[in-house]
XYZ file of C-alpha atoms in Angstrom:
181
model
C 18.096 -37.020 92.081
C 18.637 -33.372 91.558
C 20.945 -34.280 88.612
C 18.586 -36.481 86.849
C 16.025 -33.838 87.050
C 18.278 -31.527 85.715
C 19.348 -33.826 82.986
C 15.707 -34.412 82.031
C 14.920 -30.687 82.075
C 17.901 -29.842 79.757
C 17.019 -32.794 77.495
C 13.270 -31.242 77.567
C 14.771 -27.900 76.627
C 16.951 -29.339 73.981
C 14.036 -31.036 72.517
C 11.808 -28.064 72.638
C 14.614 -25.927 71.026
C 14.957 -28.590 68.169
C 11.113 -28.665 67.698
C 11.289 -24.755 67.631
C 13.814 -24.879 65.003
C 12.252 -27.588 63.126
C 9.048 -25.712 62.992
C 10.813 -22.569 61.965
C 12.645 -24.510 59.123
C 9.191 -25.790 58.111
C 7.629 -22.373 58.065
C 10.567 -21.110 55.943
C 9.970 -24.082 53.638
C 6.297 -23.353 53.272
C 6.789 -19.763 52.658
C 9.492 -20.394 50.012
C 6.893 -22.733 48.340
C 4.222 -20.051 48.525
C 6.462 -17.572 47.109
C 7.570 -19.983 44.438
C 4.037 -20.775 43.497
C 3.076 -17.115 43.332
C 5.988 -16.365 40.875
C 5.072 -19.472 38.850
C 1.442 -18.251 38.602
C 2.650 -14.824 37.761
C 4.982 -16.177 35.014
C 1.899 -18.024 33.649
C -0.226 -15.233 33.519
C 2.408 -13.083 31.780
C 3.188 -15.948 29.116
C -0.770 -16.068 28.446
C -0.880 -12.344 28.100
C 1.975 -12.316 25.721
C 0.471 -15.242 23.789
C -2.867 -13.367 23.650
C -1.060 -10.099 22.317
C 0.979 -12.209 19.786
C -2.515 -13.748 18.620
C -4.117 -10.332 18.409
C -1.157 -8.772 16.430
C -1.290 -11.775 14.018
C -5.010 -11.501 13.436
C -4.532 -7.882 12.803
C -1.627 -8.757 10.192
C -3.819 -11.254 8.539
C -6.573 -9.083 8.178
C -4.382 -6.162 6.842
C -3.039 -8.751 4.211
C -6.509 -10.041 3.300
C -7.656 -6.257 2.886
C -4.935 -5.625 0.805
C -5.483 -8.696 -1.294
C -9.041 -7.731 -1.626
C -7.910 -4.146 -2.752
C -5.618 -5.401 -5.293
C -8.295 -7.710 -6.753
C -10.689 -4.849 -6.883
C -8.101 -2.553 -8.559
C -7.366 -5.412 -11.155
C -11.186 -5.833 -11.787
C -11.602 -2.148 -12.306
C -8.486 -2.054 -14.625
C -9.907 -5.010 -16.530
C -13.321 -3.344 -16.775
C -11.645 -0.171 -18.089
C -9.620 -1.885 -20.741
C -12.706 -3.995 -21.793
C -14.872 -0.742 -21.793
C -12.195 0.906 -23.987
C -11.978 -1.947 -26.304
C -15.617 -1.992 -26.829
C -15.713 1.837 -27.619
C -12.835 1.339 -30.253
C -14.814 -1.554 -31.774
C -17.943 0.324 -31.757
C -16.135 3.451 -33.318
C -14.520 1.016 -36.089
C -18.018 -0.209 -36.646
C -19.466 3.004 -37.145
C -16.563 4.217 -39.367
C -16.986 1.095 -41.384
C -20.734 1.763 -41.700
C -20.008 5.328 -42.962
C -17.624 4.247 -45.555
C -18.609 2.428 -48.549
C -16.825 0.825 -51.493
C -17.863 3.168 -54.208
C -18.143 6.170 -52.004
C -21.614 7.054 -51.155
C -24.281 4.433 -50.212
C -27.299 5.897 -52.047
C -28.869 3.728 -54.515
C -28.088 5.879 -57.611
C -24.311 6.215 -56.691
C -24.241 2.393 -56.045
C -25.827 1.652 -59.544
C -23.176 4.257 -61.160
C -20.130 2.733 -59.492
C -20.981 -0.900 -59.724
C -20.569 -0.796 -63.582
C -17.499 0.881 -63.267
C -15.959 -1.716 -60.688
C -13.491 -4.274 -61.816
C -14.056 -8.031 -60.740
C -11.285 -7.618 -58.291
C -13.303 -4.845 -56.780
C -16.403 -6.924 -56.454
C -14.225 -9.520 -54.755
C -13.305 -7.053 -52.313
C -16.924 -6.076 -51.724
C -17.819 -9.638 -51.039
C -14.711 -9.865 -48.563
C -15.782 -6.705 -46.805
C -19.504 -7.930 -46.653
C -18.174 -10.985 -44.962
C -15.723 -9.163 -42.503
C -18.381 -6.598 -41.618
C -21.026 -9.499 -40.936
C -18.073 -11.044 -38.786
C -17.600 -7.764 -36.989
C -21.384 -7.318 -36.349
C -21.555 -10.799 -35.070
C -18.600 -9.995 -32.741
C -20.450 -6.865 -31.727
C -23.517 -8.707 -30.770
C -21.449 -11.146 -28.878
C -20.185 -8.713 -26.407
C -21.738 -10.749 -23.618
C -19.743 -13.611 -24.519
C -16.670 -11.275 -24.910
C -16.895 -10.325 -21.244
C -16.197 -13.966 -20.203
C -13.071 -13.951 -22.361
C -9.707 -13.443 -20.574
C -7.980 -9.797 -20.772
C -5.254 -11.835 -22.695
C -7.572 -13.249 -25.209
C -9.508 -9.951 -25.419
C -6.253 -8.120 -26.415
C -5.234 -10.527 -28.976
C -8.697 -10.523 -30.707
C -8.584 -6.637 -30.975
C -5.036 -6.704 -32.230
C -6.105 -9.223 -34.761
C -9.089 -7.131 -35.812
C -7.168 -3.960 -35.961
C -4.934 -4.786 -39.117
C -7.905 -6.357 -40.786
C -9.908 -3.277 -40.486
C -6.856 -1.048 -41.632
C -6.255 -3.340 -44.650
C -10.090 -3.007 -45.476
C -9.718 0.866 -45.199
C -6.814 0.579 -47.695
C -8.800 -1.612 -49.967
C -11.542 0.812 -50.012
C -9.194 3.698 -50.918
C -7.810 1.624 -53.743
C -11.441 0.740 -54.871
C -12.333 4.364 -54.861
C -9.405 5.369 -56.877
C -9.703 2.809 -59.386
C -13.669 3.526 -59.745
C -12.648 7.221 -60.419
């Protein structure tokens, strides 16, 4: 009987020892799982933080690009307005210069009557052409509001086309003055 009791006691001890080992293993497994879960959460937080930083940097970059684009548009607008202003000033100067000049010299009625008799038919034709051109130019001057809607390219083409015409009128005036004398 003693031997059976001894066997039972040893079997019980072995069972208890196995249970202790099993409990220790389970505790180790639970601790590993807890550590792994904490590490996963840390990694997830780190990823989210990096994503947030990347989004902020991207938003800042986009804002900088947008600001640069707006600044470039503003500079182009100012440049266009300056070119338009210079063109309008040049046209105004040319108009006043043409108003000062006349085909026969002075614009007074006496001198107009004296020089009209001396003019040849071609000079009279030049005077008619000059009147038509100055009428066109004055209508162009009064249409400045319309001209502001013209593209810069069209505006420069128009001013280039007008400049030679005005120069040829000046030469014609000189020729008419010389022939009248």
